[in-house]
Short mmCIF file of C-alpha atoms and ligand atoms in Angstrom, two decimals:
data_model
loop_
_atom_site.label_atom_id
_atom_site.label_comp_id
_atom_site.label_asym_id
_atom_site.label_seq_id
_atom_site.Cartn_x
_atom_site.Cartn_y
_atom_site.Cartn_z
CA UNK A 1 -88.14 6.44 -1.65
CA UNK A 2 -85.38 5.43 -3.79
CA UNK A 3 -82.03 7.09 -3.26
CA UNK A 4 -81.63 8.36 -6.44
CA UNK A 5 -84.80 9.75 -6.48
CA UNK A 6 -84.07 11.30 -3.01
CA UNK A 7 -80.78 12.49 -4.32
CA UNK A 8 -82.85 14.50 -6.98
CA UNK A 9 -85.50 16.37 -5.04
CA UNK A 10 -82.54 17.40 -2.80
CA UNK A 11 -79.63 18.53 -5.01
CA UNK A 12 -81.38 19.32 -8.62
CA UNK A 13 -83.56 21.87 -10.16
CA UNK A 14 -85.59 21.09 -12.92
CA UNK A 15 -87.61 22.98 -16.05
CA UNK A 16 -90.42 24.79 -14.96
CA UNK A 17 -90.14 23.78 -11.14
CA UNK A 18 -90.48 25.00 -7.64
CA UNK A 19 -88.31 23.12 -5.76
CA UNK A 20 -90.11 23.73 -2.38
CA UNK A 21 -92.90 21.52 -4.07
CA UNK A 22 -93.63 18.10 -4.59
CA UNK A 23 -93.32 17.64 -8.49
CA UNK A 24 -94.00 14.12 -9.88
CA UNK A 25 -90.38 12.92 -10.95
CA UNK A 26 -89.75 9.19 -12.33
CA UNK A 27 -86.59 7.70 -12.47
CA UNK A 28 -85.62 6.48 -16.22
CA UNK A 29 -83.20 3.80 -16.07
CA UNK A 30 -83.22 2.81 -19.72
CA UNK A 31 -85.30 3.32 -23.15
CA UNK A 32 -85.61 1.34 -26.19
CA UNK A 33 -88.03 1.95 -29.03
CA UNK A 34 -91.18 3.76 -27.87
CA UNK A 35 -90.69 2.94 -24.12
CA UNK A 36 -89.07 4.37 -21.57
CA UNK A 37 -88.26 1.98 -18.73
CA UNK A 38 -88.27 2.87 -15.12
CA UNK A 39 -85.83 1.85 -12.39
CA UNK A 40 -89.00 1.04 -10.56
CA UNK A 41 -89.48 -1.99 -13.41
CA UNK A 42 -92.31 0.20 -14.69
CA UNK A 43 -92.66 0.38 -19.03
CA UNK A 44 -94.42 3.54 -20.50
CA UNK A 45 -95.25 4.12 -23.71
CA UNK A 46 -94.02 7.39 -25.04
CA UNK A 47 -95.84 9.67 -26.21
CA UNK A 48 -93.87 12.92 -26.29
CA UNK A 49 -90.76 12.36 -28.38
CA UNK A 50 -88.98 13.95 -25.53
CA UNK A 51 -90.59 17.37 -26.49
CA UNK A 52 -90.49 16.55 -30.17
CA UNK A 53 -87.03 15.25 -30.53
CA UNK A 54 -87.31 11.54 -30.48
CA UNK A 55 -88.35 10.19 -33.98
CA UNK A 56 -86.91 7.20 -34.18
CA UNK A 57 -87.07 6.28 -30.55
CA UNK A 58 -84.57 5.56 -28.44
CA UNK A 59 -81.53 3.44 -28.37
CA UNK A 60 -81.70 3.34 -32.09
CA UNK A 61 -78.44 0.78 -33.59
CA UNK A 62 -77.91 3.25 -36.16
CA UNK A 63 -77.89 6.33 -34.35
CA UNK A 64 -75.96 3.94 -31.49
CA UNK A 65 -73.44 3.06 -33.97
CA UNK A 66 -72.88 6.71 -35.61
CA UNK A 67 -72.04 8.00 -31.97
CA UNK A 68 -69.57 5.02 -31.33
CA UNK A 69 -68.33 5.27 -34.49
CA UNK A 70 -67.70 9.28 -34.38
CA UNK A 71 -66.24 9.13 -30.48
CA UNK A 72 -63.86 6.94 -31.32
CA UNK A 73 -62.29 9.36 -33.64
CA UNK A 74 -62.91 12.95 -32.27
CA UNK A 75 -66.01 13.62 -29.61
CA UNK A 76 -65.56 17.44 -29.51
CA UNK A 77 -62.59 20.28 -31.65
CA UNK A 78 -63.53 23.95 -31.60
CA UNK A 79 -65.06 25.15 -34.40
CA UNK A 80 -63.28 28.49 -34.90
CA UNK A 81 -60.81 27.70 -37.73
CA UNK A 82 -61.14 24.09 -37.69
CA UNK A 83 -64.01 21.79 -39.26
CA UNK A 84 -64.76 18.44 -39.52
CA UNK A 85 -66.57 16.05 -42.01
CA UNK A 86 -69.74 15.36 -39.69
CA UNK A 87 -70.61 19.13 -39.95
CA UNK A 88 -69.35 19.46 -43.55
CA UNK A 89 -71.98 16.65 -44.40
CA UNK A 90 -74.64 18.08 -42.28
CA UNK A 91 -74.42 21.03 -43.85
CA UNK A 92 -74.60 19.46 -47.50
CA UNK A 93 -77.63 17.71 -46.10
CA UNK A 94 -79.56 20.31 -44.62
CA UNK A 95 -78.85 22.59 -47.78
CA UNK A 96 -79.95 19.85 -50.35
CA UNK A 97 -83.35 18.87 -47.96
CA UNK A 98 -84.27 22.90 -48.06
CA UNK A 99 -83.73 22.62 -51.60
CA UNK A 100 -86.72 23.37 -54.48
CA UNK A 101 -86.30 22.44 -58.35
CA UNK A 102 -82.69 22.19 -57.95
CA UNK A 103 -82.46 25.55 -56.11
CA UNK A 104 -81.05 26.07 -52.51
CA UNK A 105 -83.36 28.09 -50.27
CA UNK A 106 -80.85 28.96 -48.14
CA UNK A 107 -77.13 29.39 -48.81
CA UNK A 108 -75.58 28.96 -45.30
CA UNK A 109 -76.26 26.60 -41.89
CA UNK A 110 -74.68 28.37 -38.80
CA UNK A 111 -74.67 25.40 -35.92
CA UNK A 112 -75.43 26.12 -32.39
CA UNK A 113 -75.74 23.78 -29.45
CA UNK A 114 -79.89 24.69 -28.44
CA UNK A 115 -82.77 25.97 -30.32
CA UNK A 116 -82.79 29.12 -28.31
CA UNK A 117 -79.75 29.68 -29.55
CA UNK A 118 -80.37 29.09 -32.82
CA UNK A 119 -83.17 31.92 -32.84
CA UNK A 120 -80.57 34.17 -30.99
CA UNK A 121 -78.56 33.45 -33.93
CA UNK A 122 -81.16 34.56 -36.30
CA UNK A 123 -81.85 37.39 -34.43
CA UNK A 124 -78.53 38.59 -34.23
CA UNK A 125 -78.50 38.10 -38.47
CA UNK A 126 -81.49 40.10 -38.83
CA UNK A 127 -80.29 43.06 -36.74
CA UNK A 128 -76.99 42.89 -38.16
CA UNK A 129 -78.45 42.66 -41.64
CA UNK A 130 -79.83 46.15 -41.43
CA UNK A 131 -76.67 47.61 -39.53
CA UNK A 132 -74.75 46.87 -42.45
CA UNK A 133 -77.08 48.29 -44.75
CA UNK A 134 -77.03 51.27 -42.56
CA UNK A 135 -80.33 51.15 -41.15
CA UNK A 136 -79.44 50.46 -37.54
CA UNK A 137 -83.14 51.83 -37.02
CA UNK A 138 -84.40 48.72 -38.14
CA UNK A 139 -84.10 46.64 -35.09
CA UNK A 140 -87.17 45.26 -33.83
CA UNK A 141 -88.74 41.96 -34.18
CA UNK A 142 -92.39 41.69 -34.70
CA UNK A 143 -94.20 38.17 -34.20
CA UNK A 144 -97.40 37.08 -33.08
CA UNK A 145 -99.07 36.72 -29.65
CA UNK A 146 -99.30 32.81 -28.24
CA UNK A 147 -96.10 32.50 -30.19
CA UNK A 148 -92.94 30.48 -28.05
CA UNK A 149 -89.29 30.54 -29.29
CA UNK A 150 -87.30 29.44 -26.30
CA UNK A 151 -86.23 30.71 -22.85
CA UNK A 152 -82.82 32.30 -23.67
CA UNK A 153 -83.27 36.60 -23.42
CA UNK A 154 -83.78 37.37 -27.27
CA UNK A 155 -85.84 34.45 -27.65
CA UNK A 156 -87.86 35.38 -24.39
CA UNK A 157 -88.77 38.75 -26.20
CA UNK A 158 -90.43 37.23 -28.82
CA UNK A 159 -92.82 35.09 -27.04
CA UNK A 160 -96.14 36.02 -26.12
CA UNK A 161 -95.43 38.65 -23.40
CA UNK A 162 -99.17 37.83 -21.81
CA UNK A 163 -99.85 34.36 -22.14
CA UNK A 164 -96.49 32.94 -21.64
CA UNK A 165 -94.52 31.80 -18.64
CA UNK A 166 -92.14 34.89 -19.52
CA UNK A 167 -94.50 37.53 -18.50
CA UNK A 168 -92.87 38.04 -15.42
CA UNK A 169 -90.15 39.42 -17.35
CA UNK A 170 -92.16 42.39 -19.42
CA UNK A 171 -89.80 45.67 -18.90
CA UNK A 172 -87.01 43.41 -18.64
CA UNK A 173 -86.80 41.90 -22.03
CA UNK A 174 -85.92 44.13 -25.61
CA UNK A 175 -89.64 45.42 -26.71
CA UNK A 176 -90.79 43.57 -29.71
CA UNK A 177 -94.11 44.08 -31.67
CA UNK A 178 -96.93 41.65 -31.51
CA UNK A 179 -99.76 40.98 -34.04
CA UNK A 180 -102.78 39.00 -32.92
CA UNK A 181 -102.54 35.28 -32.90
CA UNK A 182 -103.33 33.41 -36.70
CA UNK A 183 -107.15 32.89 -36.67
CA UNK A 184 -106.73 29.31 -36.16
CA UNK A 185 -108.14 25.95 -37.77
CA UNK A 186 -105.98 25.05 -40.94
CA UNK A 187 -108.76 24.01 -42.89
CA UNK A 188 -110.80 27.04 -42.09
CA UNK A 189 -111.80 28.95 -45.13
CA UNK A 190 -109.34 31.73 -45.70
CA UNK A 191 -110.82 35.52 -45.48
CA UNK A 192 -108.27 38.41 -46.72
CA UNK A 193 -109.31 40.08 -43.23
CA UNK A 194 -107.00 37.17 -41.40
CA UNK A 195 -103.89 39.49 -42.41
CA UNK A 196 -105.20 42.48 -40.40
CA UNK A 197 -103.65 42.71 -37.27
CA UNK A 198 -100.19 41.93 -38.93
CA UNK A 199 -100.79 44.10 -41.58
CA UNK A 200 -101.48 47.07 -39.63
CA UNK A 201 -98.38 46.79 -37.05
CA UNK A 202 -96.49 46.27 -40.30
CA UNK A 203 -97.71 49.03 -42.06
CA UNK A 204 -97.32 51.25 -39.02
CA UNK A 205 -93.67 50.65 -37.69
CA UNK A 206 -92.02 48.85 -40.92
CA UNK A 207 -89.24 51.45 -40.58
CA UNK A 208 -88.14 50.12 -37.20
CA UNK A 209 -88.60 46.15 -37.66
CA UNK A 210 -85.53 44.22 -38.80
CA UNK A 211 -87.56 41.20 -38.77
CA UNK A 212 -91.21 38.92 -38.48
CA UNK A 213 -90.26 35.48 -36.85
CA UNK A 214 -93.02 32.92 -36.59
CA UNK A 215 -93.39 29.20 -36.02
CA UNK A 216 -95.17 28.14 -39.35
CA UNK A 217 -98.32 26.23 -39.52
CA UNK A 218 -98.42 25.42 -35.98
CA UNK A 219 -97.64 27.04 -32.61
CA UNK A 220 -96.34 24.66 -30.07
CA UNK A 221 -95.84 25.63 -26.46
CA UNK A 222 -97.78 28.74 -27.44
CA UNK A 223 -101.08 26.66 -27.23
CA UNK A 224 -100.54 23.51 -29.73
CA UNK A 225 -102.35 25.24 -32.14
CA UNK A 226 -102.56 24.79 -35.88
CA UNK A 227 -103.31 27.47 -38.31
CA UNK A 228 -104.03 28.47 -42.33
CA UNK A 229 -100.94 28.32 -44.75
CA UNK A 230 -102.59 31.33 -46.79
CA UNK A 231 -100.99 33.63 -43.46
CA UNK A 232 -97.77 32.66 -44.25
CA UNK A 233 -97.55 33.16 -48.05
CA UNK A 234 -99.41 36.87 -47.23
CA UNK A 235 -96.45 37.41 -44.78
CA UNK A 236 -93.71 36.32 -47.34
CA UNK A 237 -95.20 39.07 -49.57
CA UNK A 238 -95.68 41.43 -47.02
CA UNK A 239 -91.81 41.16 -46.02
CA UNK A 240 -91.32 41.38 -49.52
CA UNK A 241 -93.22 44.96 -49.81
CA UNK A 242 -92.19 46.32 -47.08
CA UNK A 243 -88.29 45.68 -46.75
CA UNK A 244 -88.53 43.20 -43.82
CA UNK A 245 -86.56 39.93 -43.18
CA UNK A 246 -88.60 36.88 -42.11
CA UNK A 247 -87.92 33.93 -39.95
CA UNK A 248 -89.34 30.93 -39.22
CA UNK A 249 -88.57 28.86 -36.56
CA UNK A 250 -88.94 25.32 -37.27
CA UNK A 251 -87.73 24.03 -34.19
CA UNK A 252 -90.73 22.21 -33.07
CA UNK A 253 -91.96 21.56 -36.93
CA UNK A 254 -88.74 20.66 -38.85
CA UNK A 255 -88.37 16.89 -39.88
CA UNK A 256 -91.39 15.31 -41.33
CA UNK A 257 -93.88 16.42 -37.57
CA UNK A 258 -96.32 18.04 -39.51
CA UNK A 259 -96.47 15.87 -42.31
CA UNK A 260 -94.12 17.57 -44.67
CA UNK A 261 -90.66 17.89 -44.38
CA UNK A 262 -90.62 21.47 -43.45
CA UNK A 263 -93.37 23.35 -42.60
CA UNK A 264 -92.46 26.58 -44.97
CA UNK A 265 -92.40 23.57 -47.55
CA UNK A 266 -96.17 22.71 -46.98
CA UNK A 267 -96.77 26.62 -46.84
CA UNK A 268 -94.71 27.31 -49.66
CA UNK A 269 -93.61 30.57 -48.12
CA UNK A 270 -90.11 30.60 -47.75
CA UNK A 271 -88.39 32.30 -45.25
CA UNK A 272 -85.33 34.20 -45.28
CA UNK A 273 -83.74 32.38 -41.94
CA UNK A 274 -84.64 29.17 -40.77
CA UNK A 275 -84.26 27.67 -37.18
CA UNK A 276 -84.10 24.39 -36.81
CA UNK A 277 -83.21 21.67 -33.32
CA UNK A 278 -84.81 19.04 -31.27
CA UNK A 279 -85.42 16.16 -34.02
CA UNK A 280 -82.26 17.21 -35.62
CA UNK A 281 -80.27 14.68 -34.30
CA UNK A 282 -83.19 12.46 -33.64
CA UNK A 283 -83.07 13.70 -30.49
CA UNK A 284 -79.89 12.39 -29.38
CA UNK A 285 -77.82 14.94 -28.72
CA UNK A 286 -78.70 18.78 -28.50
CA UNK A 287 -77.54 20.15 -31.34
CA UNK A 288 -79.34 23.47 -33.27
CA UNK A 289 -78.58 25.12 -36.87
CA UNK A 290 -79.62 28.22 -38.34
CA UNK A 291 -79.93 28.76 -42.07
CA UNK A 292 -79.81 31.85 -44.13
CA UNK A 293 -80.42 32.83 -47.50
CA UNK A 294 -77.91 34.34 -49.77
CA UNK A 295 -79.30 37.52 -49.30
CA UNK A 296 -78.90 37.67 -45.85
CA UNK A 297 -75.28 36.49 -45.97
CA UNK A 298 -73.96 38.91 -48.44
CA UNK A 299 -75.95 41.87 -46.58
CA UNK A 300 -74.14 40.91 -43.36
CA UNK A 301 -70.71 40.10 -45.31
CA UNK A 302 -71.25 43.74 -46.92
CA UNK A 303 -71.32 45.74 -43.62
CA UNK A 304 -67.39 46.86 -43.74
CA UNK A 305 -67.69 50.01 -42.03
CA UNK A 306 -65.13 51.03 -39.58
CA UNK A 307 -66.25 50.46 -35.90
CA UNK A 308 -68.60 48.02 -37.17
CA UNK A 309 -68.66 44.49 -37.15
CA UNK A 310 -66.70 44.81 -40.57
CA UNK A 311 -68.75 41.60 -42.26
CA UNK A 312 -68.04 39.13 -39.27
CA UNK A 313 -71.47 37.70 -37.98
CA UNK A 314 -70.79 38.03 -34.18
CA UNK A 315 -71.49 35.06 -32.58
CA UNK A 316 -69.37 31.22 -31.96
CA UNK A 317 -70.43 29.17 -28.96
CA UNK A 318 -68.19 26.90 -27.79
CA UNK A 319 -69.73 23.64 -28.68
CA UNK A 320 -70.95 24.81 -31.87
CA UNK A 321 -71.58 21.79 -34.44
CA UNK A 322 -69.81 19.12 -31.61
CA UNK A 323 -68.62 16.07 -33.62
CA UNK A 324 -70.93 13.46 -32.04
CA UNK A 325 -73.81 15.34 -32.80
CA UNK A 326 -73.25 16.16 -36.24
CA UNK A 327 -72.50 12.80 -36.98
CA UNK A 328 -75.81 11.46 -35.25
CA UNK A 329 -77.61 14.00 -37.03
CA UNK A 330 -76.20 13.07 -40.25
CA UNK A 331 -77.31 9.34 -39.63
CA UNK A 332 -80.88 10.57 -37.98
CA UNK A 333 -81.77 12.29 -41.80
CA UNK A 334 -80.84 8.76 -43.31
CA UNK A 335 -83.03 6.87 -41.33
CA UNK A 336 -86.15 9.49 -42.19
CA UNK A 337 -85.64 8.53 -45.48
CA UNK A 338 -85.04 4.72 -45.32
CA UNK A 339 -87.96 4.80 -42.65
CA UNK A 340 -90.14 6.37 -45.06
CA UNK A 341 -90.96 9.14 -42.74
CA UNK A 342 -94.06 10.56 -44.81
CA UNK A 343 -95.56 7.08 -44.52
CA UNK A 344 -95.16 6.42 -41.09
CA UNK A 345 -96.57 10.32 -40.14
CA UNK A 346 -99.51 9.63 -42.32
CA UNK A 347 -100.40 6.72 -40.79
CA UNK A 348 -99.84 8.25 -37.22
CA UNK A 349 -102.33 10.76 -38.78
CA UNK A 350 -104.94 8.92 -39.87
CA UNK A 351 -105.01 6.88 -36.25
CA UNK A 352 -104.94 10.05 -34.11
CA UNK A 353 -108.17 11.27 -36.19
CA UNK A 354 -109.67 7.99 -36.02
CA UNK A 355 -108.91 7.65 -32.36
CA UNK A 356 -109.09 11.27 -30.62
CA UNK A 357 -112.00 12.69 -32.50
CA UNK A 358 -114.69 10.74 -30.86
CA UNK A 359 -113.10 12.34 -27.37
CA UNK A 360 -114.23 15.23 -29.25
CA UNK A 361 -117.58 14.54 -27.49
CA UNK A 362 -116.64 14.33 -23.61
CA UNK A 363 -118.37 17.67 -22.19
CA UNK A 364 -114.95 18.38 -20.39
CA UNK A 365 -113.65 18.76 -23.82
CA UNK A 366 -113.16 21.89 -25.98
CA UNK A 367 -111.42 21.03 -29.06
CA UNK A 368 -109.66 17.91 -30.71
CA UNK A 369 -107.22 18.74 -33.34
CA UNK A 370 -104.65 16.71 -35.22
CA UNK A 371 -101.91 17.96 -37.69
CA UNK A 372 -99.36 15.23 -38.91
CA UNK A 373 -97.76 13.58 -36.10
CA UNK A 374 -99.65 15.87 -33.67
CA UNK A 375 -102.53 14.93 -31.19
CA UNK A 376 -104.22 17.33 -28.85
CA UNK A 377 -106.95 17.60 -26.87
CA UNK A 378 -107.64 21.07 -25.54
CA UNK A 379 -109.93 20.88 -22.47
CA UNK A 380 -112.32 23.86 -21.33
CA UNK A 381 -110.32 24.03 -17.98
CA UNK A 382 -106.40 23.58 -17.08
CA UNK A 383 -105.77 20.25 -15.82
CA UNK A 384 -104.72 18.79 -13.02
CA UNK A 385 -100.74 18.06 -13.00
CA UNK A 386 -100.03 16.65 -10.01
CA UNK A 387 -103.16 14.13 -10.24
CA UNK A 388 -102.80 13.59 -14.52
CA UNK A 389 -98.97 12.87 -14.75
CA UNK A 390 -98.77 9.73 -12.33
CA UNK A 391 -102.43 8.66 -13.31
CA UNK A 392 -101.06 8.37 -16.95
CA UNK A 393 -97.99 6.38 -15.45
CA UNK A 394 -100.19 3.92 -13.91
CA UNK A 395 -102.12 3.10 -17.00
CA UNK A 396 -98.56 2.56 -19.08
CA UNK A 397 -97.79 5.91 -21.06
CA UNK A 398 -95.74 9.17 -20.76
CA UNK A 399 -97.72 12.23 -21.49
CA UNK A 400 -97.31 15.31 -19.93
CA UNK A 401 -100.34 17.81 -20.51
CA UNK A 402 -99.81 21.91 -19.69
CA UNK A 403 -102.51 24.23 -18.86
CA UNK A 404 -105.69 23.21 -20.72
CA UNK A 405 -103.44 21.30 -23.33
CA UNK A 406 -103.38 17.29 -23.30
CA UNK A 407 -101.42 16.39 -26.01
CA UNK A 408 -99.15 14.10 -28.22
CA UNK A 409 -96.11 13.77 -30.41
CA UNK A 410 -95.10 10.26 -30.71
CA UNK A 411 -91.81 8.86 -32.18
CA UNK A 412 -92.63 8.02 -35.99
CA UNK A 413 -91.57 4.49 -35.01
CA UNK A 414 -94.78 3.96 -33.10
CA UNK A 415 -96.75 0.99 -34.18
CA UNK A 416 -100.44 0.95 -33.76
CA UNK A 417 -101.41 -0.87 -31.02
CA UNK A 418 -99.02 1.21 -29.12
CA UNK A 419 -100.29 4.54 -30.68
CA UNK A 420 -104.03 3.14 -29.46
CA UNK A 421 -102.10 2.67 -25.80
CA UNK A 422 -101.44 6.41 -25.74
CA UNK A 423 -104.93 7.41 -27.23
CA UNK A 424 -107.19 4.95 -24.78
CA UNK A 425 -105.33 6.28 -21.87
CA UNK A 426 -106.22 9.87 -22.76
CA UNK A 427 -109.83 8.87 -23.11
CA UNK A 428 -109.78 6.90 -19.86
CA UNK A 429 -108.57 9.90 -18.16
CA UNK A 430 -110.57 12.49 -19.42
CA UNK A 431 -113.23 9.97 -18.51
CA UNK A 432 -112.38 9.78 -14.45
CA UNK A 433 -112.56 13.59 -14.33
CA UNK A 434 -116.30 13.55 -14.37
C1 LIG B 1 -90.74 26.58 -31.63
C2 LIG B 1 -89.64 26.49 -30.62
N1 LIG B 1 -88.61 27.36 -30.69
C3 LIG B 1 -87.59 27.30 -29.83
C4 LIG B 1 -87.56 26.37 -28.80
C5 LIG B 1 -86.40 26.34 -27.84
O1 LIG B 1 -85.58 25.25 -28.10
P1 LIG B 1 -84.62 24.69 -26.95
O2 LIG B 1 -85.49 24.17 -25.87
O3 LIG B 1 -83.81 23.60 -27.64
O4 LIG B 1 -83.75 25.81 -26.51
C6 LIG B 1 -88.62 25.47 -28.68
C7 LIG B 1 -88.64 24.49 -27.59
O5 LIG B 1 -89.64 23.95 -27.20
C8 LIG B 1 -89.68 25.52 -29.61
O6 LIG B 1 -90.73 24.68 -29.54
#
């Protein structure tokens, strides 16, 4: 075995991994573009994105020349009572992008270093919301089940207790509420009885929930599973009824991987926080922000109560809004727009319909679906890891199914022939499992 390689099963522990088993591990000793090159000589063709973070590929000149460029001057300051242009710009940026008919949606971006962090961060602003408004009561989340908003504690509470890898955890974590999952299908006709489940917890326990959080239109690790816009805009009004804050976390969604720049954009249901990560810095660097409207700023600013927080949102990680990444990021949103990001998704659209429905058809199969920039095949049992991974190696591509789910997210920059790489490999596969 190589000696790196060795070096790794020995001394490192990696997401999701028993390290008294044999997990398939390759060695990446380079990437450019779509492919990711192996120190074995091996190419792949990538068809993750790096878990959705790598839309312009990798070992882009721009985003190459933005991190030289930034390093040069200042890699990393703390944030507490300094700032710096590549955040000040960022900022601008994000502010203008979430922007309809000349109106901000939100009013501030709080920058944290992860996306679990980021929906700490939102959760912290929800809570501390009603505190100053002196409803302390108000302090429970309420989302829906197959839901997935990151492995940090707050974020664990709020993903699907059952069907998650966190259910180990249930007595541990804060109790949240949970709705039934969105009827799914996004082009589904809508039927008013959709809202039910939500409706009802909402209705019952309103007086105790600071806050709904969601990932609109589609939930990712949750199941990779796509779902009506009508839910949202019933939610927004819901929140709006019954005094509730909403959230949505765009982590997975933000940045053109749906087909719109913003999911609560396509929905046009606009949330009161926003997370956003991964693609932010084209998946360079891990970098996170959370955005919040004006009305949850001033609420938390207005909370000046003795042996409170006085106003002061409570939270400042150390590496919050680090140079390098700011300044990538800032470069990342240029190239969506000189790429023409809605063109390229559209196209990677039309191909993944044209090229995974007739897979459709395989008996192993349950259900193709495709959403923007989003492939998946959902099979009627979990799949084989251990056999799937390396098999997908040897035919040239990186895709790395979970439970039932084979799937893709490719880098926008995928051109077609390589796009029909990923998509004949997951139809030769599927084929040998007969
Ligand atoms: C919707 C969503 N929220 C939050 C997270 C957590 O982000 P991170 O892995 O950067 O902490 C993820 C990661 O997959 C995600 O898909």
């Amino acid at each position: 075995m190589n000696k790196l390689l060795a070096a790794d099963y020995q001394n490192i522990w990696h997401p999701y991994t028993n390290t008294a088993t044999d997990n398939p591990l390759f060695l990446v000793d380079s990437a450019c573009g779509v492919e990711l090159h192996l120190a074995d000589g091996t190419s792949l063709i990538d068809g993750m994105s790096s878990w959705w973070a790598v839309i312009h590929g990798y070992n882009h000149p721009s985003l190459n020349q933005a991190a030289k460029a930034q390093i040069d001057k200042v890699s990393h300051v703390m944030f507490g009572s300094l700032t710096h242009e590549p955040a000040i710009k960022l900022a601008e940026q994000l502010l203008s992008l979430t922007s309809s008919h000349a109106k901000q949606d939100f009013a501030r971006v709080f920058f944290s270093d992860s996306g679990s962090v980021s929906v700490e961060v939102a959760i912290k602003m929800a809570i501390q919301y009603w505190f100053a408004q002196d409803r302390p009561k108000k302090h429970q989340l309420l989302t829906v089940r197959h839901g997935y908003h990151g492995d940090t504690f707050a974020a664990m509470s709020v993903t699907d207790p059952e069907n998650s890898m966190h259910s180990m955890f249930q007595g541990i974590l804060a109790e949240q509420l949970f709705a039934e999952i969105p009827v799914y299908g996004d082009d589904i006709a809508w039927r008013p009885e959709y809202m039910d489940s939500i409706k009802a917890q909402i209705e019952q326990h309103h007086q105790s929930i600071a806050a709904i959080i969601i990932e609109p239109l589609v939930q990712g690790a949750g199941g990779m599973k796509f779902y009506h816009a009508e839910y949202l805009r019933q939610l927004r009004q819901l929140c709006n009824q019954y005094e509730l804050l909403l959230i949505f976390d765009e982590i997975a969604t933000g940045f053109g991987r749906t087909g719109s720049l913003f999911a609560y954009q396509a929905a046009q249901a606009t949330p009161d926080i926003l997370c956003l990560g991964k693609a932010l810095t084209g998946g360079y660097m891990t970098l996170a922000a959370t955005l919040a409207n004006q009305k949850v700023v001033a609420g938390i600013h207005a909370d000046s109560q003795e042996g409170k927080a006085g106003g002061v949102l409570m939270h400042g990680p150390t590496f919050m809004a680090n140079p390098l990444a700011c300044a990538v990021a800032n470069a990342s949103l240029e190239l969506l727009q000189v790429n023409n990001w809605q063109r390229q998704v559209a196209a990677i659209e039309e191909q993944l319909k044209q090229q995974l429905t007739p897979i459709q058809a395989h008996k192993q199969v349950h259900e193709v679906r495709v959403k923007g920039a989003i492939g998946v095949v959902e099979m009627k049992q979990p799949v084989d890891f251990n056999w799937i991974v390396p098999k997908f190696v040897e035919l040239g591509v990186w895709i790395r199914p979970f439970g039932k789910l084979i799937y893709i997210m490719p880098p926008y920059i995928i051109k077609p022939e390589q796009l029909t790489k990923l998509t004949q490999a997951i139809a030769q596969v599927i084929s040998e499992m007969d």
